[in-house]
XYZ file of C-alpha atoms in Angstrom:
518
model
C -4.121 -3.599 -38.517
C -7.756 -4.114 -37.743
C -9.831 -3.931 -40.897
C -12.554 -1.321 -41.003
C -16.168 -2.211 -41.725
C -17.076 -2.161 -45.362
C -19.043 0.818 -46.630
C -21.459 0.335 -49.534
C -20.056 1.757 -52.706
C -21.700 4.815 -54.226
C -22.597 4.458 -57.901
C -20.689 6.759 -60.250
C -22.145 7.608 -63.704
C -20.110 8.090 -66.841
C -16.721 6.899 -68.048
C -14.939 9.967 -66.683
C -16.165 9.310 -63.181
C -14.670 5.805 -63.337
C -11.246 7.295 -64.169
C -11.141 9.494 -61.074
C -9.058 7.854 -58.334
C -10.871 7.115 -55.104
C -7.841 7.865 -52.939
C -7.629 11.397 -51.608
C -3.834 11.308 -51.888
C -4.021 10.207 -55.550
C -6.656 12.797 -56.470
C -4.725 15.629 -54.858
C -1.362 14.536 -56.293
C -2.747 14.169 -59.816
C -4.459 17.548 -59.698
C -1.301 19.276 -58.486
C 0.889 17.603 -61.118
C -1.433 18.474 -64.014
C -1.745 22.076 -62.917
C 2.019 22.372 -62.387
C 2.719 21.076 -65.907
C 0.279 23.495 -67.547
C 1.528 26.464 -65.581
C 5.130 25.448 -66.187
C 4.640 25.404 -69.960
C 2.912 28.771 -69.970
C 5.486 30.543 -67.837
C 8.631 28.567 -68.721
C 10.450 31.717 -69.925
C 10.225 33.302 -66.525
C 12.519 32.516 -63.648
C 12.599 33.430 -60.084
C 15.224 36.008 -59.171
C 14.509 35.239 -55.577
C 15.007 31.476 -55.781
C 18.326 31.534 -54.035
C 17.184 33.603 -51.071
C 13.904 31.730 -50.895
C 15.743 28.415 -50.978
C 17.979 29.548 -48.143
C 14.967 30.564 -46.116
C 13.301 27.280 -46.950
C 16.284 25.266 -45.847
C 16.533 27.200 -42.593
C 12.798 26.779 -42.077
C 13.309 23.092 -42.740
C 15.755 23.008 -39.858
C 13.099 24.606 -37.640
C 10.564 22.076 -38.876
C 12.956 19.228 -38.165
C 13.451 20.636 -34.688
C 9.704 20.926 -34.166
C 9.212 17.390 -35.494
C 11.554 15.852 -32.947
C 10.603 18.231 -30.108
C 8.276 15.746 -28.388
C 10.859 12.957 -28.619
C 13.581 15.292 -27.315
C 11.237 16.266 -24.466
C 10.980 12.601 -23.462
C 14.765 12.119 -23.710
C 15.425 15.213 -21.534
C 12.746 14.250 -19.048
C 14.222 10.713 -18.702
C 17.882 11.855 -19.081
C 18.131 9.194 -21.823
C 21.456 9.731 -23.614
C 20.829 6.817 -26.026
C 17.546 8.300 -27.234
C 19.213 11.714 -27.542
C 21.962 10.170 -29.678
C 19.411 8.521 -32.000
C 17.547 11.836 -32.396
C 20.768 13.713 -33.174
C 21.831 11.032 -35.633
C 18.555 11.361 -37.512
C 18.874 15.167 -37.666
C 22.463 15.081 -38.865
C 21.501 12.960 -41.863
C 20.385 16.305 -43.297
C 23.462 17.838 -44.878
C 22.657 21.379 -43.748
C 22.814 20.241 -40.094
C 26.468 20.583 -39.093
C 25.981 19.513 -35.483
C 23.483 18.870 -32.715
C 23.641 19.451 -28.991
C 20.914 18.222 -26.609
C 20.986 19.474 -23.008
C 18.966 18.117 -20.064
C 19.165 20.927 -17.543
C 22.901 21.598 -17.233
C 23.834 18.128 -18.469
C 24.719 17.471 -22.112
C 22.967 14.295 -23.221
C 24.603 14.429 -26.663
C 26.835 16.879 -28.549
C 28.502 16.326 -31.922
C 29.719 18.240 -34.981
C 29.970 16.859 -38.502
C 33.556 16.048 -39.540
C 32.687 17.153 -43.064
C 32.693 20.816 -42.014
C 35.981 22.547 -42.594
C 37.820 24.835 -40.220
C 36.397 28.357 -40.134
C 33.135 27.346 -41.801
C 30.230 29.726 -41.192
C 27.988 27.959 -38.690
C 24.725 29.343 -37.295
C 22.869 28.041 -34.270
C 19.151 27.408 -33.880
C 18.135 26.903 -30.259
C 14.811 25.713 -28.898
C 13.778 25.334 -25.283
C 12.332 21.894 -24.532
C 9.423 21.567 -22.128
C 8.233 18.634 -20.031
C 5.916 16.201 -21.878
C 3.576 16.456 -18.872
C 3.742 20.214 -18.202
C 4.162 22.587 -21.122
C 5.145 25.368 -18.705
C 8.077 23.463 -17.189
C 11.379 23.574 -19.213
C 13.463 20.405 -18.994
C 16.227 21.068 -21.509
C 17.368 22.653 -24.746
C 18.252 21.527 -28.262
C 20.743 23.449 -30.396
C 21.015 22.845 -34.166
C 24.253 24.006 -35.824
C 23.371 25.037 -39.378
C 26.002 25.103 -42.146
C 25.572 28.274 -44.190
C 27.988 26.975 -46.786
C 25.809 23.949 -47.422
C 22.658 26.098 -47.547
C 24.209 28.449 -50.067
C 25.484 25.551 -52.138
C 22.082 23.913 -52.287
C 20.335 27.207 -52.979
C 22.780 27.992 -55.829
C 22.305 24.573 -57.360
C 18.577 24.903 -57.126
C 18.697 28.356 -58.660
C 20.793 27.159 -61.600
C 18.275 24.468 -62.478
C 15.089 26.386 -61.933
C 16.091 29.937 -63.038
C 13.117 32.147 -63.686
C 10.568 29.556 -64.694
C 10.379 27.869 -61.302
C 9.807 31.152 -59.455
C 6.543 31.890 -61.253
C 5.624 28.195 -61.377
C 6.076 27.822 -57.618
C 3.942 30.905 -56.969
C 1.102 29.728 -59.153
C 1.369 26.084 -58.013
C 1.392 27.239 -54.399
C -1.856 29.123 -54.911
C -3.356 26.175 -56.774
C -2.192 23.721 -54.119
C -3.668 25.876 -51.391
C -6.986 25.957 -53.227
C -7.003 22.223 -53.957
C -5.970 21.327 -50.449
C -8.785 23.473 -49.175
C -11.301 21.754 -51.445
C -10.070 18.196 -51.023
C -8.530 18.118 -47.559
C -8.931 21.195 -45.388
C -12.657 21.683 -45.747
C -13.576 18.004 -45.061
C -11.203 17.868 -42.115
C -12.578 21.153 -40.766
C -16.057 19.701 -41.048
C -14.937 16.683 -39.047
C -13.304 18.977 -36.474
C -16.458 21.052 -36.122
C -18.542 17.927 -35.600
C -16.101 16.599 -33.048
C -16.497 19.796 -31.031
C -20.254 19.238 -30.944
C -20.166 15.521 -30.185
C -21.540 14.494 -26.801
C -19.948 11.134 -25.982
C -22.616 9.989 -23.546
C -25.471 10.950 -25.900
C -24.415 8.459 -28.594
C -23.718 11.124 -31.249
C -21.529 10.074 -34.214
C -19.763 11.904 -37.063
C -21.590 12.185 -40.380
C -20.199 10.034 -43.187
C -20.775 11.879 -46.489
C -21.453 9.891 -49.641
C -18.518 11.326 -51.609
C -16.032 10.389 -48.920
C -17.047 6.815 -48.119
C -14.107 5.163 -49.907
C -11.304 7.680 -49.385
C -9.108 8.508 -46.402
C -11.549 11.091 -45.045
C -14.298 8.484 -44.971
C -11.966 6.002 -43.326
C -11.096 8.661 -40.744
C -14.766 9.250 -39.946
C -15.369 5.503 -39.599
C -12.353 5.138 -37.300
C -13.380 8.140 -35.186
C -16.912 6.760 -34.811
C -15.453 3.405 -33.790
C -13.212 5.171 -31.290
C -16.189 7.077 -29.875
C -18.053 3.779 -29.440
C -15.119 2.213 -27.597
C -14.695 5.344 -25.498
C -18.381 5.309 -24.581
C -18.108 1.674 -23.525
C -14.972 2.455 -21.524
C -16.670 5.382 -19.779
C -19.653 3.216 -18.895
C -17.361 0.527 -17.521
C -15.297 3.081 -15.625
C -18.436 4.601 -14.112
C -19.665 1.182 -12.994
C -16.282 0.350 -11.485
C -16.166 3.709 -9.730
C -19.608 3.122 -8.212
C -18.565 -0.365 -7.079
C -15.365 1.023 -5.586
C -17.257 3.754 -3.736
C -19.666 1.172 -2.335
C -16.737 -1.021 -1.262
C -14.957 1.935 0.308
C -18.077 2.950 2.235
C -18.514 -0.621 3.424
C -14.895 -0.876 4.536
C -15.071 2.565 6.158
C -18.143 1.478 8.113
C -16.334 -1.673 9.267
C -13.242 0.372 10.119
C -15.190 2.961 12.123
C -17.705 0.673 13.860
C -15.657 -2.465 14.542
C -14.949 -3.415 18.159
C -11.478 -4.526 17.118
C -8.744 -1.903 17.123
C -7.358 -1.541 13.585
C -4.207 0.374 12.779
C -1.516 0.768 10.153
C 2.148 0.798 11.224
C 5.306 1.808 9.431
C 8.259 -0.563 9.417
C 9.520 0.905 12.716
C 6.227 0.378 14.564
C 4.931 3.968 14.470
C 1.134 4.242 14.225
C 0.178 5.840 10.884
C -3.602 5.577 11.268
C -6.080 3.897 13.602
C -9.816 3.479 14.088
C -11.904 4.670 17.067
C -11.961 1.178 18.609
C -8.171 1.305 19.055
C -8.492 4.582 20.977
C -11.328 3.138 23.089
C -9.230 0.117 24.022
C -5.970 1.917 24.915
C -7.309 5.324 25.903
C -6.522 8.880 24.699
C -2.778 8.185 24.427
C -3.488 5.990 21.402
C -4.739 9.018 19.449
C -1.300 10.696 19.415
C -0.033 11.034 15.835
C 2.876 8.694 14.941
C 2.997 7.214 18.459
C 5.122 4.070 18.770
C 2.994 0.965 19.340
C 5.644 -0.412 21.725
C 5.234 2.680 23.938
C 1.445 2.355 23.945
C 1.746 -1.293 25.027
C 4.388 -0.696 27.705
C 6.158 -2.489 29.297
C 6.067 -4.904 26.346
C 7.987 -2.649 23.925
C 10.765 -5.201 23.167
C 8.203 -7.962 22.572
C 6.137 -5.721 20.274
C 9.273 -4.757 18.319
C 10.177 -8.447 17.971
C 6.665 -9.243 16.676
C 6.909 -6.433 14.101
C 10.397 -7.476 12.938
C 9.422 -11.138 12.758
C 6.271 -10.431 10.771
C 8.055 -8.066 8.370
C 10.971 -10.458 7.764
C 8.881 -13.620 7.369
C 5.858 -12.083 5.660
C 3.645 -14.033 8.073
C 1.313 -12.810 10.859
C 2.607 -12.674 14.431
C 0.451 -12.400 17.563
C 0.722 -12.316 21.352
C -1.413 -11.742 24.463
C -0.189 -8.794 26.538
C -1.171 -7.488 29.976
C -0.873 -3.713 30.262
C -1.656 -1.211 32.997
C -3.803 1.678 31.772
C -4.020 3.222 35.241
C -7.018 5.079 36.592
C -10.319 3.268 36.777
C -9.405 0.697 34.123
C -6.274 -0.616 35.776
C -4.732 -3.704 34.217
C -6.219 -5.090 31.017
C -5.311 -7.876 28.617
C -5.068 -7.257 24.864
C -4.467 -9.597 21.953
C -2.058 -8.076 19.397
C -1.843 -9.415 15.822
C 0.644 -7.975 13.300
C 0.593 -8.703 9.568
C 2.691 -7.126 6.739
C 0.709 -5.374 3.965
C 3.631 -4.056 1.920
C 7.359 -3.531 1.923
C 7.186 -0.724 4.502
C 3.750 -1.025 6.117
C 2.095 -3.437 8.533
C -1.478 -3.899 9.698
C -2.155 -4.539 13.363
C -5.304 -5.695 15.154
C -5.834 -5.128 18.876
C -8.634 -6.889 20.790
C -9.570 -6.388 24.437
C -9.490 -9.916 25.897
C -9.638 -8.895 29.570
C -12.923 -10.685 30.204
C -11.665 -13.843 28.516
C -8.488 -13.803 30.579
C -10.474 -13.221 33.752
C -12.751 -16.121 32.880
C -9.738 -18.338 32.239
C -8.175 -17.230 35.524
C -11.425 -17.846 37.370
C -11.713 -21.299 35.809
C -8.119 -22.054 36.732
C -8.727 -20.785 40.256
C -11.859 -22.921 40.557
C -9.941 -26.007 39.418
C -7.270 -25.317 42.061
C -9.615 -24.774 45.025
C -11.252 -27.193 47.463
C -14.993 -26.628 47.164
C -15.700 -27.381 50.832
C -13.104 -25.223 52.598
C -12.142 -22.722 49.925
C -8.476 -23.613 50.428
C -6.152 -24.811 47.676
C -6.722 -28.443 46.742
C -3.849 -30.880 46.216
C -3.378 -29.780 42.597
C -3.279 -26.104 43.467
C -1.002 -26.635 46.470
C 1.427 -28.792 44.463
C 1.654 -26.054 41.810
C 2.301 -23.374 44.455
C 4.925 -25.578 46.138
C 6.687 -26.228 42.805
C 6.826 -22.501 42.014
C 8.225 -21.724 45.464
C 10.957 -24.352 45.229
C 12.035 -23.181 41.725
C 12.128 -19.492 42.669
C 15.429 -17.969 43.931
C 15.323 -17.914 47.765
C 18.600 -16.241 48.772
C 18.974 -16.407 52.574
C 15.243 -16.918 53.213
C 14.066 -20.383 54.265
C 10.965 -22.321 53.277
C 9.168 -24.655 55.699
C 6.353 -27.096 55.102
C 3.786 -28.057 57.781
C 2.074 -31.401 57.129
C -1.077 -31.468 59.329
C -3.330 -34.422 60.225
C -6.481 -33.855 62.314
C -6.837 -36.081 65.397
C -10.187 -37.613 66.406
C -11.856 -36.327 63.235
C -13.150 -39.808 62.341
C -15.021 -39.930 65.645
C -16.805 -36.693 64.747
C -18.030 -38.227 61.493
C -19.045 -41.455 63.261
C -20.819 -39.780 66.177
C -22.350 -36.692 64.601
C -22.506 -37.449 60.869
C -20.758 -36.167 57.766
C -22.525 -32.818 57.860
C -20.953 -32.106 61.230
C -17.612 -33.333 59.870
C -17.839 -30.879 56.956
C -18.628 -28.089 59.408
C -15.526 -29.003 61.422
C -13.353 -28.964 58.284
C -14.612 -25.505 57.301
C -14.007 -24.203 60.823
C -10.499 -25.696 60.879
C -9.729 -24.010 57.524
C -10.625 -20.629 59.055
C -8.457 -21.449 62.082
C -5.468 -22.099 59.801
C -6.040 -18.807 58.019
C -6.004 -16.939 61.355
C -2.936 -18.694 62.710
C -0.544 -18.326 59.751
C 0.748 -15.259 57.923
C -0.875 -13.733 54.862
C 2.112 -14.720 52.738
C 1.801 -18.404 53.647
C -0.021 -20.956 51.453
C -2.673 -23.282 52.921
C -4.037 -26.370 51.218
C -6.332 -29.292 51.927
C -4.626 -32.393 50.646
C -7.689 -34.613 51.062
C -9.873 -35.949 53.898
C -8.527 -34.542 57.186
C -5.040 -33.833 55.837
C -3.827 -30.231 55.417
C -0.534 -28.554 54.518
C 0.866 -25.077 55.129
C 3.795 -23.661 53.142
C 5.737 -21.075 55.171
C 7.796 -18.791 52.934
C 10.607 -16.537 54.101
C 10.652 -18.168 57.551
C 13.426 -16.986 59.888
C 14.216 -20.378 61.380
C 12.980 -23.536 63.058
C 11.805 -21.678 66.192
C 9.413 -19.531 64.198
C 8.051 -22.572 62.354
C 7.484 -24.393 65.658
C 5.783 -21.308 67.082
C 3.331 -21.252 64.176
C 2.767 -25.007 64.450
C 2.069 -24.825 68.208
C -0.338 -21.932 67.612
C -2.188 -24.052 65.043
C -2.410 -27.019 67.466
C -3.690 -24.759 70.244
C -6.347 -23.147 68.078
C -7.516 -26.443 66.566
C -7.862 -27.979 70.074
C -10.557 -25.472 71.055
C -14.164 -26.797 70.997
C -15.971 -26.399 67.684
C -19.715 -25.663 67.566
C -21.355 -28.204 65.282
C -24.944 -27.053 65.848
C -27.781 -28.365 67.955
C -25.997 -27.242 71.147
C -23.239 -29.749 70.551
C -19.496 -29.214 70.238
C -16.692 -31.326 68.855
C -13.173 -31.497 70.147
C -10.348 -32.512 67.870
C -6.596 -32.096 67.766
C -3.813 -31.867 65.227
C -0.495 -33.610 64.544
C 2.039 -31.555 62.573
C 5.202 -32.587 60.788
C 7.714 -29.855 59.895
C 10.371 -29.951 57.165
C 12.638 -27.245 55.739
C 13.441 -27.049 52.038
C 16.842 -28.397 51.150
C 18.795 -27.881 47.910
C 17.183 -26.578 44.732
C 17.134 -30.046 43.141
C 14.645 -31.480 45.688
C 11.283 -32.341 44.195
C 7.981 -31.231 45.763
C 7.018 -34.874 46.375
C 10.265 -35.545 48.282
C 9.821 -32.360 50.301
C 6.265 -33.349 51.323
C 7.388 -36.888 52.150
C 9.974 -35.501 54.584
C 7.368 -33.320 56.260
C 4.917 -36.220 56.481
C 7.479 -38.549 58.060
């Protein structure tokens, strides 16, 4: 145990003062013993005719006291349904010979029930029952304890006591009881009451402490005051610390609430099935009013990507790692299709945190950059890279009965335009030819400038060779018309076209274009 701080000793004068014990227990015990001896000698001829009945009452009261003593422990056992603890309590009670048996009930369930084998058949047994209440709610019963009291044992003990004490003990007990009450009041009750009164007036936050009286510095009362003052000091420190922590927590919560409410990122908490438990305003702004529905499924809000969202949630929950994906969803109305970035991260055994960011502008920028890299800057048509990618996608896609044709186009007499009129006129011719191609083919067809004066047209879903030739002849006719190159001058060019139809699915784009070129 932690040693208490030393208290300066108070000087005592005289030899008698040095003989008085400092311990409260010793002083009280010695006073009671001396008084009992004197009173016993004076009234030794008297006996108590009520010893037997009083002893019986005392023993029964002792049973009640035993029950009261273990009531808190029984309350815990009943509250926890702890049969082992109930057995230990009953075993301790039954060490008293007047207790013939014990039964402890938790609700309708008997945690322990036993009767002493020392009791004979037909013995007079009385029961003492006490309702047990919850250790956390004194109004809520959680069980019952029944003490089986042996009247035979009580009477036997009372008779034995009566034989030994007779009349003398009756008067002695009465007088000693009065003396004990008086001494306890002087030595114990009054000091403790003083401490209790001071405790009621103590203001913890004001720094008040109990008064340590000079006559009690070295006894148990003084030690109690010192310990209580030490406890008050620790409690004050704990309250100060708790208040500081509470202020820090409130500041942190306000900061996090501000981030949660004002962030542009959608923040939400999901259960293990993907139902939205809570979300911030940004999430509603990103996905619209439907996102504000209580317990809505995130997969439904991000339709048609429900299976993918469910897979992300399951994968994150099982692995304990974040999972993310970019999803394109159609919000309808004026917003139309938008792109969102979804990130899912587990925050417990049954909860996940999700972040949703609107990345539509980023995706559009990426698409625009990709489109720019795939386009010929002069004509606006697909360049070789873009056309090759479109051709590869077309050849890999299922075609069924539809046919795919490729027109490989070379301009005739284009070099003469550059030589005679300059490169500016040549560029003007190329732009005009690109518009001619766009007018002569279908909207579903793909046009590309392969470089210089070489072009290619990918005809998808073509009915047959006749239709492809018809389109090719229309292109040749339109390209052969005079082209205004400015300054009142015109240029006349022509076109040579090679046609090839896609073969089996294993043919590469390069082989397909080589057949059209040859």
